Phi, psi and omega in degrees: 000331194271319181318314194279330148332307173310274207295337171305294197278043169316315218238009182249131184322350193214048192317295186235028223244116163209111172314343224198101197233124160244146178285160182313295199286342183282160159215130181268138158241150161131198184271171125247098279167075204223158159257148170099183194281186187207117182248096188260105165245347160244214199267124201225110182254122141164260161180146174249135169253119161216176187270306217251203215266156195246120154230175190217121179279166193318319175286319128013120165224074202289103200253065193215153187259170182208135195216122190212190148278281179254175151210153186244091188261120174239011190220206206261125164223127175236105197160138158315133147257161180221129171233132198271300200275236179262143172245129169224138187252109187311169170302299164313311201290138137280134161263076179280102159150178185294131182224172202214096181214159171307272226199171205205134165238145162244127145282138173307122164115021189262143177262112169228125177269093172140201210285127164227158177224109223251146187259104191321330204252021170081013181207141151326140107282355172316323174290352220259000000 
């Protein structure tokens, strides 16, 4: 995961910087609403918005729409997304719902279910 990790956020203002950790043992309900990264490992409802990068670890169970620059799924998310940037989805991760991106990776055995729509020039406007 961190190579590929590495090469998503290359090119992103925040490489290893994530501001914002909810833990494995934690559960979140509400909005969320930040600058900066976003770290998800534990159980997370509601939604999140920040400028920077969103990730959802392997144990990660995310009921949520998520709207960043890049993300990185390695755990279970049921909810839209909007990526300004790349969505890469792990060998672990799901994605159940719609999504809206620069560009989209699946690794093999990674699941994603719903409407996507990848943006020619490589950037979102959701964000914009």
């Amino acid at each position: 995961m961190l190579n590929l990790q590495k090469r998503i956020f290359k090119d992103s203002k925040s490489t290893d910087k994530f501001e914002t950790l909810l833990g494995p043992s934690a559960h979140f309900d509400g909005q969320l609403k930040c600058t900066g990264g976003v770290r998800v490992e534990g159980d997370f409802k509601g939604g999140i918005e920040t400028d920077g990068n969103i990730i959802v670890g392997k144990n990660a169970s995310v009921g949520a729409d998520l709207r960043g620059h890049n993300m990185l799924i390695a755990g279970k998310v049921q909810g839209n997304i909007f990526a300004h940037g790349q969505l890469a989805i792990l060998s672990t991760g799901q994605v159940l719902g719609d999504v809206e991106v620069g560009s989209i990776l699946i690794e093999e055995g990674g699941v994603f279910s719903g409407k996507s729509t990848v943006h020619a020039n490589g950037h979102s406007p959701a964000l914009s």
